mmCIF file of C-alpha atoms in Angstrom:
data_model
loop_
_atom_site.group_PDB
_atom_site.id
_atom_site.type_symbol
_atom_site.label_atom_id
_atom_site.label_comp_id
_atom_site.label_asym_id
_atom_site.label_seq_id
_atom_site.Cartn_x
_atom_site.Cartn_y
_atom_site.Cartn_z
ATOM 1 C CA UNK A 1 211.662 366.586 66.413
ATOM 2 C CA UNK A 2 209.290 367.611 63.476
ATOM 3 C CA UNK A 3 205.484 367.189 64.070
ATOM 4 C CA UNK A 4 202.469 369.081 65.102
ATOM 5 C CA UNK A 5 199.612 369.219 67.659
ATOM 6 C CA UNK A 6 196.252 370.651 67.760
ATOM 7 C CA UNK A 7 194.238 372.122 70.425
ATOM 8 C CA UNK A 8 192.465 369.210 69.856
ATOM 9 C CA UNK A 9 194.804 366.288 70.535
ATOM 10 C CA UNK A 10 198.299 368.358 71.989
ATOM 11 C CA UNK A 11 197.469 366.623 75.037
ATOM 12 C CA UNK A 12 197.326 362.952 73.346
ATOM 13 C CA UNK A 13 200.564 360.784 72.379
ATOM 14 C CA UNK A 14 202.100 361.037 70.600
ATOM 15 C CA UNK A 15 201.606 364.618 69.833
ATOM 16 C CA UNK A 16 202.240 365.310 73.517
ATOM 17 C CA UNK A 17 205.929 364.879 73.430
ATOM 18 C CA UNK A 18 206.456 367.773 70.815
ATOM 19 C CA UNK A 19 203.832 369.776 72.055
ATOM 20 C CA UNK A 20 204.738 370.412 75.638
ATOM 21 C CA UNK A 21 207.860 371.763 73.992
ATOM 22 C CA UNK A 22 206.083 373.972 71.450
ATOM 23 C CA UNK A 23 203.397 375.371 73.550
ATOM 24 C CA UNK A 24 204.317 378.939 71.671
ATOM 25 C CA UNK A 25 202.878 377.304 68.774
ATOM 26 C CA UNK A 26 199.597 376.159 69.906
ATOM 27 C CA UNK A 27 198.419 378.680 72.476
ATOM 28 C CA UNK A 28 198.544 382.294 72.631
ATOM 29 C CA UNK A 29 201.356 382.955 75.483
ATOM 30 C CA UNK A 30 202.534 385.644 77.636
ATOM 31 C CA UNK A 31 206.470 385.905 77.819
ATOM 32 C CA UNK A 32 208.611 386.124 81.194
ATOM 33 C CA UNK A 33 211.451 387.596 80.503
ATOM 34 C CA UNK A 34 214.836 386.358 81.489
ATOM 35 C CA UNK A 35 217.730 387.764 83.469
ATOM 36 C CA UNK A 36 220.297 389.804 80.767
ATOM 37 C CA UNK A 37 223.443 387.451 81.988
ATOM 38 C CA UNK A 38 222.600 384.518 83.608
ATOM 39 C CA UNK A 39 224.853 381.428 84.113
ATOM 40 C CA UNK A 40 224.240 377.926 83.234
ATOM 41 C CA UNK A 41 224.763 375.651 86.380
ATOM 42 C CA UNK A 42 228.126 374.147 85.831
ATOM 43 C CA UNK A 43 228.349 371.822 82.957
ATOM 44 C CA UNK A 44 228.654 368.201 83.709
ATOM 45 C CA UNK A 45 229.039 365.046 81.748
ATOM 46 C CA UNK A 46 225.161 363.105 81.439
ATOM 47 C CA UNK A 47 227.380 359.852 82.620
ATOM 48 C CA UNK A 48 228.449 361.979 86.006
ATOM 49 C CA UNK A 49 229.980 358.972 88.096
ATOM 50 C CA UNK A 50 228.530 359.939 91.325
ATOM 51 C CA UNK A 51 224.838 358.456 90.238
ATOM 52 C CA UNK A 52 226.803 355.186 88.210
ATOM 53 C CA UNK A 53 225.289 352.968 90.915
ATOM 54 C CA UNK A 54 221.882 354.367 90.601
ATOM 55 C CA UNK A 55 218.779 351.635 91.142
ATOM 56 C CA UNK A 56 215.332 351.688 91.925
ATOM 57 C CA UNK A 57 212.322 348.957 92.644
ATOM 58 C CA UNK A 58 210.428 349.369 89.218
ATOM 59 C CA UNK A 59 207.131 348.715 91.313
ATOM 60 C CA UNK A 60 207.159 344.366 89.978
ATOM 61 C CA UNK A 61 209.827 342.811 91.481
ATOM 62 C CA UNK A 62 212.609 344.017 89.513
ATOM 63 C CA UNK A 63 215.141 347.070 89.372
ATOM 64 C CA UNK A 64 215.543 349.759 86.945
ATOM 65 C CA UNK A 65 219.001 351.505 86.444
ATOM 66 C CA UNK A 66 219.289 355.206 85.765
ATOM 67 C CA UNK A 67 218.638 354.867 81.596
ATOM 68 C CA UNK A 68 215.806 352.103 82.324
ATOM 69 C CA UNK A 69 214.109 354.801 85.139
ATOM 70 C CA UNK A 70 214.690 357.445 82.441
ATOM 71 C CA UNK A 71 213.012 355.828 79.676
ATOM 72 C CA UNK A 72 210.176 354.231 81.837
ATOM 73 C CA UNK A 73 208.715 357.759 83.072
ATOM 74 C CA UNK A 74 209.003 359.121 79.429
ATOM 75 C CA UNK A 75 211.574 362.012 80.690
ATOM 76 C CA UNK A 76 212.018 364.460 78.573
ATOM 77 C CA UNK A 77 214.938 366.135 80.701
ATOM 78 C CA UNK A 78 216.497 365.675 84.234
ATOM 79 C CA UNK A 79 218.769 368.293 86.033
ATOM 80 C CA UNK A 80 220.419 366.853 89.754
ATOM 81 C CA UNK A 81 221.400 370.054 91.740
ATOM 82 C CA UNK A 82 223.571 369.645 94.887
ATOM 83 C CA UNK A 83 224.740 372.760 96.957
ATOM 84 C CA UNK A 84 223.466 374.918 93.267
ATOM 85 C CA UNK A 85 225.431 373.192 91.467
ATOM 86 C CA UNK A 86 224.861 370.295 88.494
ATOM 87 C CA UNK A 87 226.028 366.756 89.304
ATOM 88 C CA UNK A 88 223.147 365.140 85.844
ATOM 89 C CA UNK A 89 221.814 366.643 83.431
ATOM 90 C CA UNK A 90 220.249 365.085 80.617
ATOM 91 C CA UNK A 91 217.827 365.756 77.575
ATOM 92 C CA UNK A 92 215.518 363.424 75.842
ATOM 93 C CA UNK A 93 213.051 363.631 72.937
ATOM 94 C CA UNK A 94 214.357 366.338 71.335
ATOM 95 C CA UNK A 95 214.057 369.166 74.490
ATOM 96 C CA UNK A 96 217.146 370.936 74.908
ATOM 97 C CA UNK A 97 218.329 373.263 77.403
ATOM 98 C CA UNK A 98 216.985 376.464 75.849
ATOM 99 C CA UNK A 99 213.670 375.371 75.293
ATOM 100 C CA UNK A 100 210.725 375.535 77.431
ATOM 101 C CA UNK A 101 208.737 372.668 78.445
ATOM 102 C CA UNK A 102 205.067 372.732 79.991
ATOM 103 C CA UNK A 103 205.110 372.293 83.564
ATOM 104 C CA UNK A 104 201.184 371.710 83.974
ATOM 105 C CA UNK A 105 200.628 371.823 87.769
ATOM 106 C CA UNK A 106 203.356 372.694 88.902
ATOM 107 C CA UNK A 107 202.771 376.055 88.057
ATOM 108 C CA UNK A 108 201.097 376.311 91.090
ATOM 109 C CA UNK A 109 204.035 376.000 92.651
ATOM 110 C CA UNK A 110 205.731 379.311 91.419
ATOM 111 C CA UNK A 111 202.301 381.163 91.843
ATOM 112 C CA UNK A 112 202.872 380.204 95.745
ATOM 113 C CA UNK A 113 206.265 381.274 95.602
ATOM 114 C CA UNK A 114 205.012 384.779 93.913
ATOM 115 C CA UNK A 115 202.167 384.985 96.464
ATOM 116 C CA UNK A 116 204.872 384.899 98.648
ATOM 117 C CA UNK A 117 206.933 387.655 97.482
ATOM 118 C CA UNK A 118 203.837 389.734 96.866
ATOM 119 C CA UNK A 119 202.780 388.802 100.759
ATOM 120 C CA UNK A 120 206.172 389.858 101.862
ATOM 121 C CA UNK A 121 205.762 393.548 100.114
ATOM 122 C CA UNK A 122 202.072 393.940 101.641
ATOM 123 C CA UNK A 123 200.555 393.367 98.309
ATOM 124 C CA UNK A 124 198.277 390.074 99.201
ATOM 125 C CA UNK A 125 196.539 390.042 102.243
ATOM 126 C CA UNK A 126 196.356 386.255 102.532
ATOM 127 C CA UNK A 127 193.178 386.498 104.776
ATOM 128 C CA UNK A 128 190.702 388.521 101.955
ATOM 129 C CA UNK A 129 187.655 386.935 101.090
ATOM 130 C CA UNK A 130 188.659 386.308 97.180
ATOM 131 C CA UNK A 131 185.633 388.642 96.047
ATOM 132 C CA UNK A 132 187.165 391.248 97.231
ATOM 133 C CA UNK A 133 189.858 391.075 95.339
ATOM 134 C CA UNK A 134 188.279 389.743 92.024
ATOM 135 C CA UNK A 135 184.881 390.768 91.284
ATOM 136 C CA UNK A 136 183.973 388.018 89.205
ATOM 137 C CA UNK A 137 183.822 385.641 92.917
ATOM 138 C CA UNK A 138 180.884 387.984 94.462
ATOM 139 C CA UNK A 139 177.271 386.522 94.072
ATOM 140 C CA UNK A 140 179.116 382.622 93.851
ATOM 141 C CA UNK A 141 179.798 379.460 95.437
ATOM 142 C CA UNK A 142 183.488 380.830 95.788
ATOM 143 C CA UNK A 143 182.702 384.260 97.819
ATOM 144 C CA UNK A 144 183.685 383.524 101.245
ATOM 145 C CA UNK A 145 186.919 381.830 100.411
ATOM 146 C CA UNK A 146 190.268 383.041 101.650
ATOM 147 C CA UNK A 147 193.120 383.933 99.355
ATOM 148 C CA UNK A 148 194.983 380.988 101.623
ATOM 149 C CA UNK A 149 192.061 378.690 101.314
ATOM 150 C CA UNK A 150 192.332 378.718 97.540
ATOM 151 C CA UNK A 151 196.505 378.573 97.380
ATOM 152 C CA UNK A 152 195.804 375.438 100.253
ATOM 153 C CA UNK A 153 192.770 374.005 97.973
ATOM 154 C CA UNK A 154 190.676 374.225 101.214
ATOM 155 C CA UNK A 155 188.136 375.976 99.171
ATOM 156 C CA UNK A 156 184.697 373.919 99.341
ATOM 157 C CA UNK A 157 183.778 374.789 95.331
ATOM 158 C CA UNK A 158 183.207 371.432 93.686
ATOM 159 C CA UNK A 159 182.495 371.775 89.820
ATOM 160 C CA UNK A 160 179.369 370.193 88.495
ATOM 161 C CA UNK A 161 180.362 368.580 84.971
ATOM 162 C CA UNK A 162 178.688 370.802 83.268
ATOM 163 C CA UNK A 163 180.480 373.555 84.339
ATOM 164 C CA UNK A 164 184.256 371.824 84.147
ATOM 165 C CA UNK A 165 182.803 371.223 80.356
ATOM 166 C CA UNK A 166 182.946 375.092 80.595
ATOM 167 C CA UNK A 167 185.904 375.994 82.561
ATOM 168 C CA UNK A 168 187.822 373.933 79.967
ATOM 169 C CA UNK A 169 187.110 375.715 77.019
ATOM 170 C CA UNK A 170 187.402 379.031 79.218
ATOM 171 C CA UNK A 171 191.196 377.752 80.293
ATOM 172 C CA UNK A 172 191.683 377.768 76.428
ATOM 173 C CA UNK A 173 193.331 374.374 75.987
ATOM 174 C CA UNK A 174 190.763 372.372 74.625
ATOM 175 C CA UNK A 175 187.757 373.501 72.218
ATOM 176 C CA UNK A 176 185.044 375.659 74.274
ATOM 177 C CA UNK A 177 182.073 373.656 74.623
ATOM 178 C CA UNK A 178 179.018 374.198 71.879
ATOM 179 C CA UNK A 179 177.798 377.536 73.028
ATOM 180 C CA UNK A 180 180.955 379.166 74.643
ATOM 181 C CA UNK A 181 183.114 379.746 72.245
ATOM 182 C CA UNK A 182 185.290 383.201 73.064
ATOM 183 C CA UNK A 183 184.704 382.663 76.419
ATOM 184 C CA UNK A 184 187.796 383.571 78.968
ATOM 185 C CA UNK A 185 188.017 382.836 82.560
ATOM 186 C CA UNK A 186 186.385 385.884 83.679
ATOM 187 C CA UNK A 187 183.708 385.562 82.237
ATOM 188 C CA UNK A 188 183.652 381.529 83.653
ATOM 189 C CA UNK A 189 184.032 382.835 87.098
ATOM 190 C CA UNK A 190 181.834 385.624 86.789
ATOM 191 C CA UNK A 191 179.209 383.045 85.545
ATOM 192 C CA UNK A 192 179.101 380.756 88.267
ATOM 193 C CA UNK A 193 176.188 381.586 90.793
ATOM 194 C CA UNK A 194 174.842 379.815 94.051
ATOM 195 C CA UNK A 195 175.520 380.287 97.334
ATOM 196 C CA UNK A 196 178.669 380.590 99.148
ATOM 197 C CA UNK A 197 180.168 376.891 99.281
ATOM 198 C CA UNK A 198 181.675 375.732 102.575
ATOM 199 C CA UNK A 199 185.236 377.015 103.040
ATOM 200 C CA UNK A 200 188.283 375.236 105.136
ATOM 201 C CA UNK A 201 187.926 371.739 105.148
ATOM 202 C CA UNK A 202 189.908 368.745 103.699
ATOM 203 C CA UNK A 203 191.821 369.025 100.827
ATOM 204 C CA UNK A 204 190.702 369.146 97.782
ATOM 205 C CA UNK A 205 192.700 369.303 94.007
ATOM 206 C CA UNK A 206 190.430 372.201 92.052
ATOM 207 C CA UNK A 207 192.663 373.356 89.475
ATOM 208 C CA UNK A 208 189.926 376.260 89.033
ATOM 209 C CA UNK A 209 191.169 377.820 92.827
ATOM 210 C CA UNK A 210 194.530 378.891 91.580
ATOM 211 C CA UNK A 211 192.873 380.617 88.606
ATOM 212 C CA UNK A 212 190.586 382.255 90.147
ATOM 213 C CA UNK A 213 193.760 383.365 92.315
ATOM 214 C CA UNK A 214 195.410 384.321 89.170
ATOM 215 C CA UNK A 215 192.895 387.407 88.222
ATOM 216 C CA UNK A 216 192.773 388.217 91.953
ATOM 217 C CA UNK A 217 196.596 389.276 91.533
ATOM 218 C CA UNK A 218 196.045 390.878 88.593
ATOM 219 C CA UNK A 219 192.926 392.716 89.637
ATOM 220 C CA UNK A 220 194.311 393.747 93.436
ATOM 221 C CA UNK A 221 197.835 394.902 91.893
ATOM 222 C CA UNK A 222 196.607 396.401 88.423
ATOM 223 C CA UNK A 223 199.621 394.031 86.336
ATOM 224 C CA UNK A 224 199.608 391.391 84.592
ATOM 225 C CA UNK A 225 200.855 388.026 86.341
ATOM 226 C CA UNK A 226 203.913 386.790 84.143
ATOM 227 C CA UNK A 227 204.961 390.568 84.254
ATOM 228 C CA UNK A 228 205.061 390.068 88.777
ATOM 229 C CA UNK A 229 206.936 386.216 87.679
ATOM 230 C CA UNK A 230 209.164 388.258 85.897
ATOM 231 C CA UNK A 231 210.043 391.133 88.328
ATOM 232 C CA UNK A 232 209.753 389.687 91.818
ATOM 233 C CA UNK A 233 210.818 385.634 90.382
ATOM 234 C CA UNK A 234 212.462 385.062 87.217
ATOM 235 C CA UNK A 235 215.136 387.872 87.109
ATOM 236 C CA UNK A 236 215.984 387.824 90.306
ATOM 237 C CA UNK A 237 216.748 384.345 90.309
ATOM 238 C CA UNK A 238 218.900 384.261 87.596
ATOM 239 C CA UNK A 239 216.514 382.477 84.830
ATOM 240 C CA UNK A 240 218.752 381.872 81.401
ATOM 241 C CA UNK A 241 215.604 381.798 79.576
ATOM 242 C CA UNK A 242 212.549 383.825 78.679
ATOM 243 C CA UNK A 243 209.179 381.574 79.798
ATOM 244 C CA UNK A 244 205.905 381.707 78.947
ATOM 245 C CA UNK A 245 202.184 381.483 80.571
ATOM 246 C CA UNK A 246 199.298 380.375 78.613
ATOM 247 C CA UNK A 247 196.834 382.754 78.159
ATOM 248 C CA UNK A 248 192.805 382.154 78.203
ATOM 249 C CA UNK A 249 190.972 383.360 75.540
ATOM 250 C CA UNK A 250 190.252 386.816 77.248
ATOM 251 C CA UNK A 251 193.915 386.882 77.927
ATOM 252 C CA UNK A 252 193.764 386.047 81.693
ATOM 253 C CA UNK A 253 196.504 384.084 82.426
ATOM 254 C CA UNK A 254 196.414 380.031 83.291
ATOM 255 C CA UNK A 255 198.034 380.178 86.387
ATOM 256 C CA UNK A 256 196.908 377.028 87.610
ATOM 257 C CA UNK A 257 199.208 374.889 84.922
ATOM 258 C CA UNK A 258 200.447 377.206 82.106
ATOM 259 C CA UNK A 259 204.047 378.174 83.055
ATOM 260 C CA UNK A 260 206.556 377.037 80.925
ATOM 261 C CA UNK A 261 210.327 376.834 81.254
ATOM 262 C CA UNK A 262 213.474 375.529 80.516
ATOM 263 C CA UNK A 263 214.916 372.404 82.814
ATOM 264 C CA UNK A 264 217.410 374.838 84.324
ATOM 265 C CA UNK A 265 215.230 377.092 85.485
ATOM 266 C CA UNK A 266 212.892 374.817 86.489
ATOM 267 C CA UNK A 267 215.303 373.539 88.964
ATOM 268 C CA UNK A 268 217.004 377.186 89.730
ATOM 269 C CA UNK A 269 213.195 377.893 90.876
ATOM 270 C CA UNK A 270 213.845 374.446 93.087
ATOM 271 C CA UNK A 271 217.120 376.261 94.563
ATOM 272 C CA UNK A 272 215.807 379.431 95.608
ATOM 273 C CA UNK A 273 213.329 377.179 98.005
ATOM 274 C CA UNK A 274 216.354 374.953 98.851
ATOM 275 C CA UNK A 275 218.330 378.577 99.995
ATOM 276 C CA UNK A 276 215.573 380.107 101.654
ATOM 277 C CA UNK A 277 213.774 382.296 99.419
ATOM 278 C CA UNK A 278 217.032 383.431 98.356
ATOM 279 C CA UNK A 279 219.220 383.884 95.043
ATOM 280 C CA UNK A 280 222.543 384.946 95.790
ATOM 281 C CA UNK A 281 222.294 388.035 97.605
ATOM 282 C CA UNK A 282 218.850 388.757 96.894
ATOM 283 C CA UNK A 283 216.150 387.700 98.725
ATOM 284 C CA UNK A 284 213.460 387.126 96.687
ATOM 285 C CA UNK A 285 210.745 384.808 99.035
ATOM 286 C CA UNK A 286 210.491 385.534 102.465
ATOM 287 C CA UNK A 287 212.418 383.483 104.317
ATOM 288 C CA UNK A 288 209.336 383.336 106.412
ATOM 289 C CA UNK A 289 207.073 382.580 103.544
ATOM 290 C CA UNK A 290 209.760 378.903 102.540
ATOM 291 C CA UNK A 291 209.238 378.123 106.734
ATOM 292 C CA UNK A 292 205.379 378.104 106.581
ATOM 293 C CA UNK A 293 205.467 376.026 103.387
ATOM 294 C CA UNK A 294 207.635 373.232 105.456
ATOM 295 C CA UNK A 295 205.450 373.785 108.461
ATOM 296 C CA UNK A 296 202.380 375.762 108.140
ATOM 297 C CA UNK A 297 200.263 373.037 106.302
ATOM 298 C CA UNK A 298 197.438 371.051 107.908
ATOM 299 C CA UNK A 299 198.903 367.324 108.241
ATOM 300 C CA UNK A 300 194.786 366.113 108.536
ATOM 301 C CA UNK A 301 192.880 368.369 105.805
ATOM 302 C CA UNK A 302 195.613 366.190 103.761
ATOM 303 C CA UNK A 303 194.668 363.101 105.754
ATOM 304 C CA UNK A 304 190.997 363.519 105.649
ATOM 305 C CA UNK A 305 191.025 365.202 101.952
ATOM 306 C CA UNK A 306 190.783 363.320 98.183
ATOM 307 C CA UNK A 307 194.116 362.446 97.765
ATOM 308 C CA UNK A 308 194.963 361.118 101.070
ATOM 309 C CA UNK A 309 195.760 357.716 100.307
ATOM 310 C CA UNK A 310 198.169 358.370 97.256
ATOM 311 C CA UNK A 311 201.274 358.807 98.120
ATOM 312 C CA UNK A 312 200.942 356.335 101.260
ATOM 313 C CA UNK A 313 203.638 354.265 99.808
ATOM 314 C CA UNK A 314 206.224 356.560 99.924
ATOM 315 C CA UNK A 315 205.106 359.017 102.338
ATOM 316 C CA UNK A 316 203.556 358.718 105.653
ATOM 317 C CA UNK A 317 202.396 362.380 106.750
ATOM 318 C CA UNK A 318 201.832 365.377 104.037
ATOM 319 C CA UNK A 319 199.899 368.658 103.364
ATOM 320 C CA UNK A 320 199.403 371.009 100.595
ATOM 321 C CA UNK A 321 200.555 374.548 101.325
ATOM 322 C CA UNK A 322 200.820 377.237 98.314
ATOM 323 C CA UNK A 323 200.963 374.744 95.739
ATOM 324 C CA UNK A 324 203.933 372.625 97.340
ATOM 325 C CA UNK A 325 203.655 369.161 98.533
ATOM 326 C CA UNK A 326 205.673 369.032 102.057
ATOM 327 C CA UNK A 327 206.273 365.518 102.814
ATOM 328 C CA UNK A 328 206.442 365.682 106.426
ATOM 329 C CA UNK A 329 207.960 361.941 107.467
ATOM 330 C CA UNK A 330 211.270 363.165 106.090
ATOM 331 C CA UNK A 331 211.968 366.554 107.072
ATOM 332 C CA UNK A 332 212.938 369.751 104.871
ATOM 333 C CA UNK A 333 211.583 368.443 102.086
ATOM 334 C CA UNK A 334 208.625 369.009 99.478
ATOM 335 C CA UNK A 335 207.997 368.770 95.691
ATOM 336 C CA UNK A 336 205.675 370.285 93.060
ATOM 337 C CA UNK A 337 204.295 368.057 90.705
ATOM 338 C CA UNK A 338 201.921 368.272 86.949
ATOM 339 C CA UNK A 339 200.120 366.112 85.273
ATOM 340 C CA UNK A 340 201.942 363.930 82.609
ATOM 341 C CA UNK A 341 204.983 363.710 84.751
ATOM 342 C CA UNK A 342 206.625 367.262 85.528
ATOM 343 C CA UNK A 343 208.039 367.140 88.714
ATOM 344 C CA UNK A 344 210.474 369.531 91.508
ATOM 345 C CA UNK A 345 211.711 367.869 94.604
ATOM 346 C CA UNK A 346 213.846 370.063 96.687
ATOM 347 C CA UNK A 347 215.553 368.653 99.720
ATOM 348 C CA UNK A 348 216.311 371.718 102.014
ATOM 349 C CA UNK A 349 218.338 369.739 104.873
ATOM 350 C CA UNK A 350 220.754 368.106 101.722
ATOM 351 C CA UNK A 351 220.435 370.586 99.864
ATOM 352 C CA UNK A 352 219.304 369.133 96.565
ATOM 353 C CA UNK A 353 216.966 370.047 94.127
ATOM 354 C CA UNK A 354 215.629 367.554 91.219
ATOM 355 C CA UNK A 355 213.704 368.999 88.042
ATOM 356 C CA UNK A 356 212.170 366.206 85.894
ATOM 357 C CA UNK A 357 210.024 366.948 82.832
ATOM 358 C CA UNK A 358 208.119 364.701 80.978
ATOM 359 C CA UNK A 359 205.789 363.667 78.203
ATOM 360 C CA UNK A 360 204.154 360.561 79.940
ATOM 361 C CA UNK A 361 200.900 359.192 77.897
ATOM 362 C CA UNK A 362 198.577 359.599 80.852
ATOM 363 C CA UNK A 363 197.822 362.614 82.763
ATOM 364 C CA UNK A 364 198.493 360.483 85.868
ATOM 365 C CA UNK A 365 200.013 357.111 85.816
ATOM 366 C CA UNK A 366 199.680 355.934 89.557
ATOM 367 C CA UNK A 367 202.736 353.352 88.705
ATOM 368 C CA UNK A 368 204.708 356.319 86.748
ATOM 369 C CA UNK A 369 204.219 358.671 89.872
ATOM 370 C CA UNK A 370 205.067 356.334 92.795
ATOM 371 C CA UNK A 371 208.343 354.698 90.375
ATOM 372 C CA UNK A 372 209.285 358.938 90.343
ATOM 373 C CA UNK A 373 209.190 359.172 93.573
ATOM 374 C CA UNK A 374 211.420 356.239 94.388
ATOM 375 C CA UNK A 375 213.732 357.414 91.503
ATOM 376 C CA UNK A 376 214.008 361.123 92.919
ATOM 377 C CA UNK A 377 214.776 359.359 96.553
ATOM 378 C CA UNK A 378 217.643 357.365 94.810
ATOM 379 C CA UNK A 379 218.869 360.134 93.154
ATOM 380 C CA UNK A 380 218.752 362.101 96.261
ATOM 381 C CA UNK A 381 221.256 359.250 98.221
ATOM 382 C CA UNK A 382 223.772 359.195 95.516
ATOM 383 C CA UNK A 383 223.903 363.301 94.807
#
């Protein structure tokens, strides 16, 4: 695939569908290194008989089979993990397995995870007010809020337009607004004044929380965040491939979408969940911390917050915890999930984990979301 994307338009078709491969190339990046010897999971035909009688509603009274559900959620790649190992894998629009892909928000999703780990080694005292831990939050609408309230998004910060105008260019994927230019998400946060806004209530999807998050790591521990993926995540799981965060323009890291991997490792970061925190022998989440994702959430903050009535569909009771979605009406499982179609579901009582990436047209296609959802539940039968 030959083509290129500016910071401009690498969000528009069709640029998208090279650029969330070739994010290297149009942001500045931070890399996460690999494991030295990691194995592939086993190798497996794309036309692996156990999904042949794969079918799914396509949402207008018809059915889809597997290459008609691939093709109508523009996927990029799809890995099927049962018990750790591949049953489908398959790569579209020129990905391949060594290359990293975007996986917007759910990046979120391995920040929770390494909140986690850095939890379990008494280095993030869930329960700080977030100033304390990044000076930037002191004198704003966001002192107050709990380290847990922002990985929940129970903060009560609501961004005026104006200032998402900002927090965009500071995020350093589109073109800083007239005025801004050079300015990094410190200097965003540090800028935002008002009083305290009203902490723990509904839910509510502010990409800006898990930022904010981002430089309280880095701040509170003194190193850099895709340094702590790397030590306490990405080795010790096994990841084949070096990945990448996207940087701001200060160099603060965007840990609210900006991870990018490869499909395996996408969906090795799936298994660790689906084992417990673990890899092998090594434990790298508490076992404690993958527990309170599947129960510690708060079924009616969901309920009562912005985004209760999306996934009523499919899904009867959910909550947000740590950047996982925990879908409650079938138990053990959850599923992270970015704009443009990334998705992880990981089933922890079948043990099956499901990485999807994607270059979908629309940052969210309501038809595209609730058809991946079916598909992964399909999937999930026949693995």
């Amino acid at each position: 695939m030959s083509q290129t994307a500016t910071l401009a338009d690498w969000r528009n078709p069709p640029q998208n569908r090279w650029a969330f491969q070739h994010i290297d190339q149009i942001l500045p990046v931070a890399t996460i290194g690999a494991a030295p010897s990691a194995a592939a999971p086993a190798e497996v035909a794309p036309d692996a008989g156990r999904l042949a009688g794969f079918s799914v509603a396509d949402g207008r009274g018809g059915t889809l089979d597997l290459e008609g559900f691939l093709a109508a959620t523009d996927t990029d790649g799809l890995l099927v993990l049962k018990d750790g190992r591949a049953v489908f894998e398959t790569y579209r629009q020129g990905l391949e397995p060594q290359r990293p892909h975007i996986l917007m928000s759910a990046t979120k999703a391995v920040i929770g995870l390494l909140a986690g780990a850095l939890h379990g080694a008494g280095l993030l005292d869930l329960e700080a007010p977030i100033e304390t831990l990044a000076r930037e939050a002191a004198g704003g609408p966001f002192a107050g809020a709990s380290v847990r309230q922002l990985l929940d998004m129970r903060a009560g910060v609501r961004l005026t337009p104006e200032e998402a105008a900002r927090y965009a260019g500071a995020c350093g994927w589109d073109p800083p607004a007239p005025g801004f230019e050079g300015v990094g998400l410190a200097e965003f946060f540090a800028g935002l004044k008002g009083p305290p806004a009203q902490h723990g209530g509904p839910f509510a999807y502010v990409s800006a929380n898990i930022d904010l998050l981002g430089l309280a790591i880095e701040q509170s521990t003194g190193r850099r965040v895709s340094e702590l993926i790397e030590e306490l995540i990405w080795r010790p799981m096994g990841a084949s491939t070096p990945a990448w965060i996207t940087l701001a323009p200060d160099g603060t890291p965007r840990c609210t979408g900006g991870v990018c991997a490869t499909l395996r490792d996408f969906a090795r970061l799936g298994q660790v969940v689906a084992d417990g925190g673990r890899a092998g022998a090594a434990q790298i989440v508490p076992q404690a911390w993958i527990e309170d994702l599947m129960r510690g959430g708060d079924k009616d903050a969901w309920a009562k917050g912005e985004w209760g009535g999306l996934f009523t569909k499919v899904h009867r009771q959910m909550s947000c915890r740590a950047g996982w979605y925990v879908t409650h009406d079938t138990p053990g499982t959850l599923f992270a999930m970015g704009i443009h179609g990334q998705n992880l579901f990981v089933d922890i009582a079948r043990r099956i984990v499901i990485a999807k990436l994607s270059s979908q047209p629309e940052p969210f296609d309501y038809a595209a979301a609730m058809l991946t959802q079916r598909g992964a539940a399909a999937l999930a039968k026949l693995a």
